[in-house]
XYZ file of C-alpha atoms in Angstrom:
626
model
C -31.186 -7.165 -108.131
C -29.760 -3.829 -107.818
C -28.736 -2.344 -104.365
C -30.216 0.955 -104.943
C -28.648 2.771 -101.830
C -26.755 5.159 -104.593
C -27.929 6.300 -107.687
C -25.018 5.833 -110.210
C -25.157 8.820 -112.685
C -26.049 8.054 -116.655
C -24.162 10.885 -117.755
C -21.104 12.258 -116.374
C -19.304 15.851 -116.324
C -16.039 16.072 -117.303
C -13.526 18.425 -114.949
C -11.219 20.266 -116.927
C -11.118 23.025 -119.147
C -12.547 20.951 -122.163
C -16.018 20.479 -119.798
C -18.877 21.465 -121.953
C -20.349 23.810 -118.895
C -23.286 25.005 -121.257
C -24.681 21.750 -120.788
C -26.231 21.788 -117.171
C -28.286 18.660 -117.673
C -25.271 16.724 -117.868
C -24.473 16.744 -114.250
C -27.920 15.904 -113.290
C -26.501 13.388 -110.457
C -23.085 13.643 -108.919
C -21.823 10.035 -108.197
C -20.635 10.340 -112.030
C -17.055 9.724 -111.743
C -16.567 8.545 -108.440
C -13.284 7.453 -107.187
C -12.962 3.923 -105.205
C -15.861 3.240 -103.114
C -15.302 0.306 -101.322
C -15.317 -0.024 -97.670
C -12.146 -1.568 -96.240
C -13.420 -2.373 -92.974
C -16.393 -5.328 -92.521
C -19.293 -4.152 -92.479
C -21.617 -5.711 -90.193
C -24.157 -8.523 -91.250
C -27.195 -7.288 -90.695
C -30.686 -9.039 -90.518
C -33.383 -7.561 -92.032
C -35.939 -5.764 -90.169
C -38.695 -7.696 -88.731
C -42.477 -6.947 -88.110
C -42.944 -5.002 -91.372
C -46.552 -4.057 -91.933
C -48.564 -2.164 -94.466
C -51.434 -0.031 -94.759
C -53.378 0.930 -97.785
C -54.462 4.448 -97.473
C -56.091 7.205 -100.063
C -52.799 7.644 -102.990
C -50.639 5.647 -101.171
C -49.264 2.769 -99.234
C -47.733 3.449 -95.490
C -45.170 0.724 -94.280
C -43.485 0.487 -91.001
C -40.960 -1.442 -89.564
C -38.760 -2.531 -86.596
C -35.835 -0.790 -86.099
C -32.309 -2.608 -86.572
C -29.547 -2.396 -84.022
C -26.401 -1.038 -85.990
C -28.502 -0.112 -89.490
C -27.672 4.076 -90.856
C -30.837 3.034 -93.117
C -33.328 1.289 -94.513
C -33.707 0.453 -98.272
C -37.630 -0.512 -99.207
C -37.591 -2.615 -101.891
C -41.030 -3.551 -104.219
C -42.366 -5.690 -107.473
C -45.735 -6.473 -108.428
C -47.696 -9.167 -106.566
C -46.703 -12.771 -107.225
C -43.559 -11.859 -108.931
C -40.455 -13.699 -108.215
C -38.203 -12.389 -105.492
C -35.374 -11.813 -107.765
C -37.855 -9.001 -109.221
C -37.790 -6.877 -106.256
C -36.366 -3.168 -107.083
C -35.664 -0.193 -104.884
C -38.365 2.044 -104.915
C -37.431 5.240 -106.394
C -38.473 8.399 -105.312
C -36.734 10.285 -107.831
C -34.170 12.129 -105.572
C -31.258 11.526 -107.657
C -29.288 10.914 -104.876
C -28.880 8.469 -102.341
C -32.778 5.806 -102.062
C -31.838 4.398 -98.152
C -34.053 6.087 -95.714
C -33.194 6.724 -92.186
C -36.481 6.294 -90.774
C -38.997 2.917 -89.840
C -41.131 3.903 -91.743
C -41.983 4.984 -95.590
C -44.653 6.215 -97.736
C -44.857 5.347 -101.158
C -46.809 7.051 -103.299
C -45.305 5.993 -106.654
C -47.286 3.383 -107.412
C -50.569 2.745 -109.693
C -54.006 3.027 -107.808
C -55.272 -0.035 -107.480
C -52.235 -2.139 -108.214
C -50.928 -4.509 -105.765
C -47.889 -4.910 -104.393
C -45.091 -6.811 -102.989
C -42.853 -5.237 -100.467
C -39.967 -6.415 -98.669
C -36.978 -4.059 -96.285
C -33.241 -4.283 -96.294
C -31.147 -2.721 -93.303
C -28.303 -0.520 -94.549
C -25.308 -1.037 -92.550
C -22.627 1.303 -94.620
C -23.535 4.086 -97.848
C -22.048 1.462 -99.937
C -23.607 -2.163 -98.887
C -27.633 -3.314 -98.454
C -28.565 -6.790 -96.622
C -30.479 -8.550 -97.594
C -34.491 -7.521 -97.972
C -36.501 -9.754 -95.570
C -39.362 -11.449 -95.919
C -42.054 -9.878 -98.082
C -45.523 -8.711 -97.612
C -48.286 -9.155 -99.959
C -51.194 -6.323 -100.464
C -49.778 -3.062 -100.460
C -51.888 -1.173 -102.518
C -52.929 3.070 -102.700
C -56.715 3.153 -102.877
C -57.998 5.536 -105.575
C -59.134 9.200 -105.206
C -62.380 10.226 -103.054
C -63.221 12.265 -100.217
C -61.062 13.929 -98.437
C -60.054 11.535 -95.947
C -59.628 13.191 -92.272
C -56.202 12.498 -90.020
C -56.835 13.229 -86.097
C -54.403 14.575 -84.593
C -54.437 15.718 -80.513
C -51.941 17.421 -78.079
C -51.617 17.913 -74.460
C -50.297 21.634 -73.689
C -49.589 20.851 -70.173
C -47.383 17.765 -70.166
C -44.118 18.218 -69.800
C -42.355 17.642 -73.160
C -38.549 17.737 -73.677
C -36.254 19.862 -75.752
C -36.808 20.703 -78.799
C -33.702 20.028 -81.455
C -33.335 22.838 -84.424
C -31.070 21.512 -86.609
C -31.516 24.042 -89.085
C -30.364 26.694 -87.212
C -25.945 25.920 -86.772
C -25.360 26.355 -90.455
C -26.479 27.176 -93.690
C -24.783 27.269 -97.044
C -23.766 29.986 -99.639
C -21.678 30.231 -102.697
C -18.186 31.082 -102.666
C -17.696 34.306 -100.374
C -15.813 36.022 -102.941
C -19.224 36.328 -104.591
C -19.756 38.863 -101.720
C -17.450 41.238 -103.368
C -18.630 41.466 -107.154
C -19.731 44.002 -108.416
C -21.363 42.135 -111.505
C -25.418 41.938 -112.077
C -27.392 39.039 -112.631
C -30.966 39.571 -113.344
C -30.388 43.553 -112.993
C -29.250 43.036 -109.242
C -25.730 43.189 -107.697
C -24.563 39.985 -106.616
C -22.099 40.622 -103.938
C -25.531 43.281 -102.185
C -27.775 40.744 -102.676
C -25.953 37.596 -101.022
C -25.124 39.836 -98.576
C -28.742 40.364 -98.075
C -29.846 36.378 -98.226
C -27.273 35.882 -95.495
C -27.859 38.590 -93.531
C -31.897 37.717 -93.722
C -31.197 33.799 -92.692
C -29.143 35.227 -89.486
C -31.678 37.462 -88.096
C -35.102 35.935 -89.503
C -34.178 32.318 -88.904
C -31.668 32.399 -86.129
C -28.948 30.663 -88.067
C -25.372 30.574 -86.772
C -23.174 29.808 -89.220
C -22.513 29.911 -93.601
C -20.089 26.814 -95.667
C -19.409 27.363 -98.986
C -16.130 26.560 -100.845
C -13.026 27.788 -102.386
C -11.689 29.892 -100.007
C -8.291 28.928 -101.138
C -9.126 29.862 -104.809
C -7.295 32.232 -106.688
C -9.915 34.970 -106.743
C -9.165 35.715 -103.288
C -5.312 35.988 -103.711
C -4.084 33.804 -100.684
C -1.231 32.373 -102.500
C 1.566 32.682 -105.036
C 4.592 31.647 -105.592
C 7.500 33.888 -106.370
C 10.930 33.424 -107.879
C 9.822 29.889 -106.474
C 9.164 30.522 -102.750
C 5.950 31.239 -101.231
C 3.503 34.247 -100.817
C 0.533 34.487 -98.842
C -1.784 37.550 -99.025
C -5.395 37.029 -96.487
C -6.271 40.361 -97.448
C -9.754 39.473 -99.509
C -10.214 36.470 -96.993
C -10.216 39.493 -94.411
C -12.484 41.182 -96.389
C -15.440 38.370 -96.406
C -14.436 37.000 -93.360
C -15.626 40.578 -92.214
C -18.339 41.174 -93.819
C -19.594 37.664 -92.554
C -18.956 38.046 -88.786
C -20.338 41.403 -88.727
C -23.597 39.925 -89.806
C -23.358 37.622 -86.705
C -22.262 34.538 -88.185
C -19.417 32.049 -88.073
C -17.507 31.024 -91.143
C -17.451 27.079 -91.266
C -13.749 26.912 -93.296
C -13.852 24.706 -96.098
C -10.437 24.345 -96.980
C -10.123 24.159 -100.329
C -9.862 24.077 -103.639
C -6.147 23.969 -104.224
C -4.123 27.581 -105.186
C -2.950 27.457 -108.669
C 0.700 27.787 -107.871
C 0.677 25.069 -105.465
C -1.624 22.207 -107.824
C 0.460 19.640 -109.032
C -2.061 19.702 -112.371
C -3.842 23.422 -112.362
C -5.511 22.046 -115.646
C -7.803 19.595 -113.281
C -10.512 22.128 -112.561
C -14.462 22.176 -111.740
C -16.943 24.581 -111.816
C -17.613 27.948 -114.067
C -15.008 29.535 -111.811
C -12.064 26.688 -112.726
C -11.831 25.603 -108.995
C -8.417 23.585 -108.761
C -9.025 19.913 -107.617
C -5.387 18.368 -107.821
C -3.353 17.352 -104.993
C -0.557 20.061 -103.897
C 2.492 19.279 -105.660
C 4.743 20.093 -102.360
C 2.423 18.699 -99.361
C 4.902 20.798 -97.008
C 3.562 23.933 -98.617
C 0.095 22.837 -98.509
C 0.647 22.378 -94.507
C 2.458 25.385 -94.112
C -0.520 27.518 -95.789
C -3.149 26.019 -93.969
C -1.349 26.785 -90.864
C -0.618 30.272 -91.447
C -4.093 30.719 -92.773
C -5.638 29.001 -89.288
C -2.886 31.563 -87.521
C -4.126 34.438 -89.360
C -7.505 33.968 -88.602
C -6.702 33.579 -85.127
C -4.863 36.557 -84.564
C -7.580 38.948 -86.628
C -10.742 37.465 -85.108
C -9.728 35.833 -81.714
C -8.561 32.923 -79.879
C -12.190 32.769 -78.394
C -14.057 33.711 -81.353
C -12.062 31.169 -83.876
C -12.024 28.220 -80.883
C -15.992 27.869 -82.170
C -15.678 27.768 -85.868
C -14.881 24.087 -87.348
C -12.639 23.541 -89.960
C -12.951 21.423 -92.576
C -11.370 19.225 -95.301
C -12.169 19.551 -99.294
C -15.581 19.208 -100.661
C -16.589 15.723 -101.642
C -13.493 13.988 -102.119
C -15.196 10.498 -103.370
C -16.404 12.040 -106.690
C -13.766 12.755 -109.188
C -15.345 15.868 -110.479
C -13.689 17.518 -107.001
C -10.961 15.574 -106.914
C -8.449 14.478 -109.218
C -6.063 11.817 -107.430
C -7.070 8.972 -105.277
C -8.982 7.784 -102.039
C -5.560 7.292 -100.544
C -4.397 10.001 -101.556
C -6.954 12.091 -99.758
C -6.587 10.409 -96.848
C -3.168 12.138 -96.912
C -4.165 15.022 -97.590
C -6.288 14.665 -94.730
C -3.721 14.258 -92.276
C -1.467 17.133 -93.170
C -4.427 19.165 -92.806
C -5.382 17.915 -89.704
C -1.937 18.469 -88.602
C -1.793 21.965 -89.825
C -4.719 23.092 -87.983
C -3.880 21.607 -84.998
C -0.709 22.874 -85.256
C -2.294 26.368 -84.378
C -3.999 24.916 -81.276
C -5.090 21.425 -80.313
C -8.244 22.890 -79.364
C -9.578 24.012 -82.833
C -12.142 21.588 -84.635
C -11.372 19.853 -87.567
C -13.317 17.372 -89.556
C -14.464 15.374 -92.683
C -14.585 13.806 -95.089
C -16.827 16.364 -96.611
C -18.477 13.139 -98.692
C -21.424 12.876 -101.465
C -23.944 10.902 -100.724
C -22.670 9.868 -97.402
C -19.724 8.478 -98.382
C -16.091 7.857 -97.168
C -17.086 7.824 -93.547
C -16.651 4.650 -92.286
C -12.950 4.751 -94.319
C -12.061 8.103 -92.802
C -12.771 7.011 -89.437
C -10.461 3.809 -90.090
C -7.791 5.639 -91.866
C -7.557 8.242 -88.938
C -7.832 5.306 -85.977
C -4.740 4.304 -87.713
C -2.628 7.150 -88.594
C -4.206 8.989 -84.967
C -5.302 11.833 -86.999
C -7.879 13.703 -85.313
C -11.861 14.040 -86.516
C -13.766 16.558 -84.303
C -16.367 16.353 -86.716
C -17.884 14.451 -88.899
C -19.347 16.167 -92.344
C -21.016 14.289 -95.278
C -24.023 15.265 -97.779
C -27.123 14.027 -99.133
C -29.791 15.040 -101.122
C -33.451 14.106 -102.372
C -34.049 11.934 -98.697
C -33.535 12.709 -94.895
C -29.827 12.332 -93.884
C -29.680 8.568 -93.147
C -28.073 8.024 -89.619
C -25.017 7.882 -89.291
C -24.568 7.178 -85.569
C -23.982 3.510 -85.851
C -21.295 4.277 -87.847
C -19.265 6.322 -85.342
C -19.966 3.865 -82.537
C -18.157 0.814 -84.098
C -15.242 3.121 -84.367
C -14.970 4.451 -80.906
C -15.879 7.933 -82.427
C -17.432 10.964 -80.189
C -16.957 12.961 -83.056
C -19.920 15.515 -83.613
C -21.944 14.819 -86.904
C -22.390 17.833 -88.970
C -24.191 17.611 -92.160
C -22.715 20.154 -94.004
C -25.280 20.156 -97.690
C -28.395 18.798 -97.959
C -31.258 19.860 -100.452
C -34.175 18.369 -102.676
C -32.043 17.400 -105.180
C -28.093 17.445 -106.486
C -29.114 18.583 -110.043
C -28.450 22.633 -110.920
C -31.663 24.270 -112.226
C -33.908 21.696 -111.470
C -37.894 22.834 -111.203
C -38.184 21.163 -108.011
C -36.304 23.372 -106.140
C -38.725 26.259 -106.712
C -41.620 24.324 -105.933
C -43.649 24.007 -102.416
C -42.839 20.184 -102.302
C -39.510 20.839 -102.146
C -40.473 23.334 -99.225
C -42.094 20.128 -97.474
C -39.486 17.921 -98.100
C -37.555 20.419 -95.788
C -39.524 19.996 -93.020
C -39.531 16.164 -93.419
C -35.684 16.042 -93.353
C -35.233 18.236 -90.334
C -37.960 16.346 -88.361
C -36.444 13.425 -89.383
C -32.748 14.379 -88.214
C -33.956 16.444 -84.819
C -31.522 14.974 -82.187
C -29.364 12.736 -84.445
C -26.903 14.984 -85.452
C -26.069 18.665 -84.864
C -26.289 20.566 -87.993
C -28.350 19.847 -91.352
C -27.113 22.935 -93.356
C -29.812 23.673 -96.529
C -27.740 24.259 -99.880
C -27.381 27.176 -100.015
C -29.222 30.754 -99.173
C -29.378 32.528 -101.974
C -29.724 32.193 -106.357
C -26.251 34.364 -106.698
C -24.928 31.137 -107.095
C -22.777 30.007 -110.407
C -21.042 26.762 -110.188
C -22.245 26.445 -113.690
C -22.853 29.658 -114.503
C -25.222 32.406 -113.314
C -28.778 32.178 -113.015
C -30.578 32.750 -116.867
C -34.060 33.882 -115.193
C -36.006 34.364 -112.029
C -37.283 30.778 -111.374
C -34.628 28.671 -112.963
C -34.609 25.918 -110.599
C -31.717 27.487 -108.124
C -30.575 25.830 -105.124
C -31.455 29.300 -103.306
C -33.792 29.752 -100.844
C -34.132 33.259 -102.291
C -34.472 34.490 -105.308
C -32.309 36.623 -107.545
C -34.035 39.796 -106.006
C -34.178 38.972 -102.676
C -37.697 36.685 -103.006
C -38.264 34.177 -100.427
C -39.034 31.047 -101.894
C -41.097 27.923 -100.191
C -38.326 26.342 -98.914
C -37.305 29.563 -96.833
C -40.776 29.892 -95.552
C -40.315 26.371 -94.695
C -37.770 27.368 -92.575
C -39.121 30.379 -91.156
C -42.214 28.370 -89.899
C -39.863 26.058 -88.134
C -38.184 29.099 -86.163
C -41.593 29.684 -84.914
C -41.647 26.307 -82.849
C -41.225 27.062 -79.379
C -38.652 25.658 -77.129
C -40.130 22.104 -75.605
C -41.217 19.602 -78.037
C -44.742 18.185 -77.285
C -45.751 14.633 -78.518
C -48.859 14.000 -80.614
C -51.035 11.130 -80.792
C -51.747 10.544 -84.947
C -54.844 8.736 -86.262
C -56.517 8.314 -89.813
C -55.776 7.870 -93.225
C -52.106 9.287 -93.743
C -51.722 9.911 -89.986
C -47.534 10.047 -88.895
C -46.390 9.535 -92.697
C -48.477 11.684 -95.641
C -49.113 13.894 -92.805
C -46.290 14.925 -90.457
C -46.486 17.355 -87.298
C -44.147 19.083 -84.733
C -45.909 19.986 -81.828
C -44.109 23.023 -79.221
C -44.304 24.901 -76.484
C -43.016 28.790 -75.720
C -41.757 29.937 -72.500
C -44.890 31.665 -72.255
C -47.657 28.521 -72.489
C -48.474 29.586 -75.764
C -48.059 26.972 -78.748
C -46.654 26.609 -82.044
C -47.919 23.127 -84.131
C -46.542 23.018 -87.397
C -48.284 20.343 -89.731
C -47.215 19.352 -93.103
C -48.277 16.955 -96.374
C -46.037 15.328 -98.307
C -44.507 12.485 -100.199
C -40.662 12.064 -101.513
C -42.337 10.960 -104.413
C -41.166 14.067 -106.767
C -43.272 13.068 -109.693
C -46.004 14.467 -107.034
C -44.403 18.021 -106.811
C -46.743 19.521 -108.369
C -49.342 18.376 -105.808
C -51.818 14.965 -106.377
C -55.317 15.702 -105.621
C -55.403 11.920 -103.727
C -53.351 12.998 -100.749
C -54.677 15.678 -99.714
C -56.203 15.506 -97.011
C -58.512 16.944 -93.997
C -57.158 17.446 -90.168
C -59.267 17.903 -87.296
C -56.779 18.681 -84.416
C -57.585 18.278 -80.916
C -55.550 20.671 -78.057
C -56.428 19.659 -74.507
C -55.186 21.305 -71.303
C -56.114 25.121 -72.142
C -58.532 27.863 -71.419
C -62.187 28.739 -72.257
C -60.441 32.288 -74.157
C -57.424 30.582 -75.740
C -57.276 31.956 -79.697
C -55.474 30.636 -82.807
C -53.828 32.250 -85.826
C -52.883 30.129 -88.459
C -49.982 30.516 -91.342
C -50.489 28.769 -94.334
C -47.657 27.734 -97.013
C -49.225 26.430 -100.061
C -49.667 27.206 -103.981
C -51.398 30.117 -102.814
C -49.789 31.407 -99.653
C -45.777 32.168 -100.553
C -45.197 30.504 -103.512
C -43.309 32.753 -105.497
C -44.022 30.597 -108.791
C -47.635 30.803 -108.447
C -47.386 34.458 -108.578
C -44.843 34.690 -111.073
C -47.086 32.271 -113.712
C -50.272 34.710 -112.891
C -48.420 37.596 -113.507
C -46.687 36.180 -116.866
C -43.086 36.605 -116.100
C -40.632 35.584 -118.507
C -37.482 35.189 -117.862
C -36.623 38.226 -115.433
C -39.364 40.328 -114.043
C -39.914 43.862 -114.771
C -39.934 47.143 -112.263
C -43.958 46.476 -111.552
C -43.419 42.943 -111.633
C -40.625 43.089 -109.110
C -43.054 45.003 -107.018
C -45.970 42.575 -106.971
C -43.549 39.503 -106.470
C -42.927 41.054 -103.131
C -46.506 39.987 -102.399
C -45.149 36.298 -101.935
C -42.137 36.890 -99.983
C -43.942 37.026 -96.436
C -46.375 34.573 -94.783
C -49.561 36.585 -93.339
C -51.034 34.683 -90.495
C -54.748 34.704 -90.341
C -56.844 34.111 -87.098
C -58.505 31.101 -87.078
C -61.904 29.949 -85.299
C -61.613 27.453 -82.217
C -64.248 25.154 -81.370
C -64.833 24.496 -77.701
C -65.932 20.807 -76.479
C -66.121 20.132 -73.385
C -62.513 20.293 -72.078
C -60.771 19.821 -75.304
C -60.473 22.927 -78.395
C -60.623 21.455 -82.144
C -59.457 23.002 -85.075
C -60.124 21.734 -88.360
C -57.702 22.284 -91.543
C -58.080 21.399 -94.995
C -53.845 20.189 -95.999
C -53.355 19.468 -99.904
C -50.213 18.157 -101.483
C -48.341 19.758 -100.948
C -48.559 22.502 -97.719
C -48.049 23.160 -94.504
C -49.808 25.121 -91.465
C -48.468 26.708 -88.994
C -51.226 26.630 -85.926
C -50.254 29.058 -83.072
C -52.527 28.891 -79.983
C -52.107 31.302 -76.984
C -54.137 29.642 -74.177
């Protein structure tokens, strides 16, 4: 029976110059060449959870769950009914990624209408190890397609709530910040102007405080050579972004990496279009001394205040051997002299890692540094296709206070995948960052904008970027996703869920603004990514109930759906091919803001409904002023 918790890739991509980089299918999942996985401390042995129930609703099955003391995740496993145990598989949602869920709960909506099922839940104690599954429960089966079956959903605007977590607002992430100076076009559009723009636009439209990306140690930006064999550092074009992205407003999160080519011990291991460097140093005494005269410079230009809030942190996803060419251990070192280096520069800066795919290495970075008394301020790892899984158990068996930073996340790992320009994908947003509100401190999206070439530039408008927005400055679904969770207010309100799909297939986040007025955001979806395109069985009809305000109170509604800002709806009725043309450009502008529209309250007795028609997928934002 396989474990499940990782997808292991079918087809790898070779690092190196010889890489065939034409061939972006290849590296449709990134646990390809992975270097040693195995956790060296014991996990613990945990039971799996009990009380698990299901309920069949309309295109899908809901289960639920206790929760396990010490689990990161849960892994739902499923075969058809009577089968042997042994025939119990992971069910897969399609995220290429990582299948362990962090929640108690899961809706699965992959299975055939009117098929029954057996299901049965393992806890997850590490990335790398499942329990067992417990016991399993016959008669989980999605009823076929009707009505429209209704969800009720009700909230109180005068209790008193509590704080309301944004984890999408610390970080977001970008391409390389050289990109920011080129010159080049893609699509007839600058690229260093128009990821300019995308940042610029996340800052001030959705409050975000600070951009990742990599290679700020690559050799576009110049920081080091080596000459008649000693040592030359030049900060001059990390100056130059550095610049440009503070004078936006935001702080660089420093991703130190990949390695200089005069300092790799094997410049022919490379990744990406751009030939990022993923060798160890060859002298690890000039690696230290460059990352701390780098961490100096950047204190000196910008501030000991200013440069005492960005983090620092170590390589990009170390555990695949696409990004790095040596071994586990080996990192671990490099680690360490890191670490030292930036601490070198002042004990009080931040650094962290390990910087991990699919949520690796962190239980063996937080032994390797108890050890060696490195320091971890942070803690950074990635996932994608799922809601971070939680990683807080983790970091109390070690002792650790570090801060949990999740520094990429997205719908799925695979460049120019269709998904990522679809409203599902704009969905599965909001489910993550529901999902991780007030376990962790940052879930940064990957990344803001299309100008974005690890395997080459974009060949057309919708090509299945990891942007947010388009080449052109389009906003797609996912960053109207994200602008309709800015609109929350600033106290969370709870809301009682009932019906057909209630607190699974249809999700809410209920606020409050400093000024009584409300902002309930309500979403459909399903992991399930053969259902991107929508299923006509889960959608579904929501009669919401607001007590506690005023005979005159009003709504407006914003609606995010196939036709409200999606950019690929308009793009197919307007018959672009690959790039738009001049009218074209003009018209796709019609999808790049969300319009809200009033909508009609009905008053009964003390209580105001509203009732809203949610396919698969959407999402509605309700505001109410009272």
């Amino acid at each position: 029976m396989s474990t499940g918790i990782e997808r292991v890739a079918e087809s790898g991509w070779e690092s190196g110059a010889g890489r065939d980089l034409t061939a972006r299918q290849d590296w449709e999942q990134r646990i390809a060449t992975r270097s040693d996985t195995r956790v060296t401390a014991p996990a613990p042995d945990l039971p799996p959870p009990a009380g698990l129930t299901l309920t069949q609703g309309t295109g899908h099955v809901l289960l639920r769950w206790q929760p396990v003391e010490q689990a990161i995740g849960y892994l739902v496993h499923r075969a058809p009914a009577g089968a042997p145990r042994d025939e119990l598989e992971p069910v897969d949602h399609l995220g290429r990624d990582v299948l362990a869920i962090p929640d108690v709960w899961y809706v699965d909506t992959t299975g055939e209408p009117g098929v029954v099922y057996d299901y049965a839940v393992a806890s997850v104690p590490t990335v790398t190890e499942c329990g067992r599954p417990g016991d399993v429960v016959t008669g989980g089966s999605a009823k076929p397609e009707g009505a429209f079956p209704q969800v009720a959903l009700a909230v109180d605007a005068t209790v008193a709530g509590e704080p309301l977590c944004r984890p999408w607002q610390p970080m977001i992430g970008s391409e390389r910040l050289s990109q920011l100076l080129c010159t080049d076009t893609s699509g007839g559009r600058t690229i260093g102007t128009e990821l300019e723009a995308a940042l610029r636009r996340v800052h001030d439209e959705i409050g975000v405080h600070a951009v990742r990306a990599h290679a700020i140690l690559h050799d576009d930006l110049g920081v080091y050579r080596e000459v008649d064999g000693e040592p030359v550092y030049d900060f001059t074009l990390v100056d130059e972004v550095y610049d440009r992205i503070t004078a936006i407003g935001l702080r660089p999160c420093v991703e130190l990496g990949f390695m200089p080519k005069d300092l790799a011990s094997d410049n022919g291991k490379t990744v990406f279009e751009y030939g990022a460097i993923v060798s160890p140093p060859k002298s690890w005494n000039r690696w230290h001394d460059l990352i701390s005269a780098l961490v100096r410079h950047l204190m000196d230009r910008y501030g000991e205040d200013e440069v005492l809030g960005w983090d620092f942190e170590v390589w990009n996803e170390a555990n695949l051997g696409v990004f790095w060419s040596s071994t586990r251990d080996m990192w671990m070192h490099l680690y360490d002299v890191t670490a030292s280096a930036v601490k070198s520069v002042d004990p009080r800066l931040a650094v962290g890692g390990p910087s991990s795919a699919a949520a690796g290495w962190v239980d063996e970075l937080l032994e390797h540094t108890a050890r060696s008394g490195s320091p971890v301020d942070f803690v950074t790892t990635h996932t994608y296709g799922n809601a971070p899984l939680d990683v807080r158990p983790t970091l109390e068996r070690y002792g650790s206070t570090a801060r949990i930073v999740w520094t990429e996340w997205g719908v799925t790992p695979s460049h120019f995948n269709p998904v990522n320009d679809t409203v599902s994908s704009a969905t599965f947003l909001l489910h993550g960052m529901r999902s991780a509100a007030g376990r962790m401190e940052a879930l940064s999206y990957w990344v803001a904008s299309d100008h974005f070439e690890e395997l080459g530039r974009p060949p057309g408008l919708l090509h299945g970027g990891f942007g947010l927005i388009t080449v052109g400055g389009i906003a797609k679904a996912r960053y109207h996703a994200l602008w309709l969770l800015s609109r929350l207010g600033r106290t969370q309100l709870p809301v009682t869920a009932q019906g057909d799909g209630a607190d699974g297939l249809v999700q809410s986040w209920a606020s409050r603004h400093d000024d009584g007025s409300l902002g309930i955001l309500l979403w459909n979806h399903t992991l399930d990514q053969q259902k991107a395109q929508g299923d006509a069985a889960l959608a579904r009809t929501v009669r919401l109930r607001l007590d506690g305000l005023g005979e005159g109170a009003t709504a407006r509604i914003t609606r995010l759906d196939a036709e409200h800002g999606d950019v690929t709806t308009l793009a197919g009725r307007l018959g672009v091919s690959d790039w738009p043309t001049d009218e074209q450009w003009d018209q796709l502008r019609g999808a790049d803001t969300l319009v809200a529209e009033p909508a009609a309250l009905e008053h009964t007795g003390d209580a105001v409904f509203l009732t809203l028609e949610l396919p698969q997928p959407s999402a509605v934002l309700v505001q109410v002023s009272p």
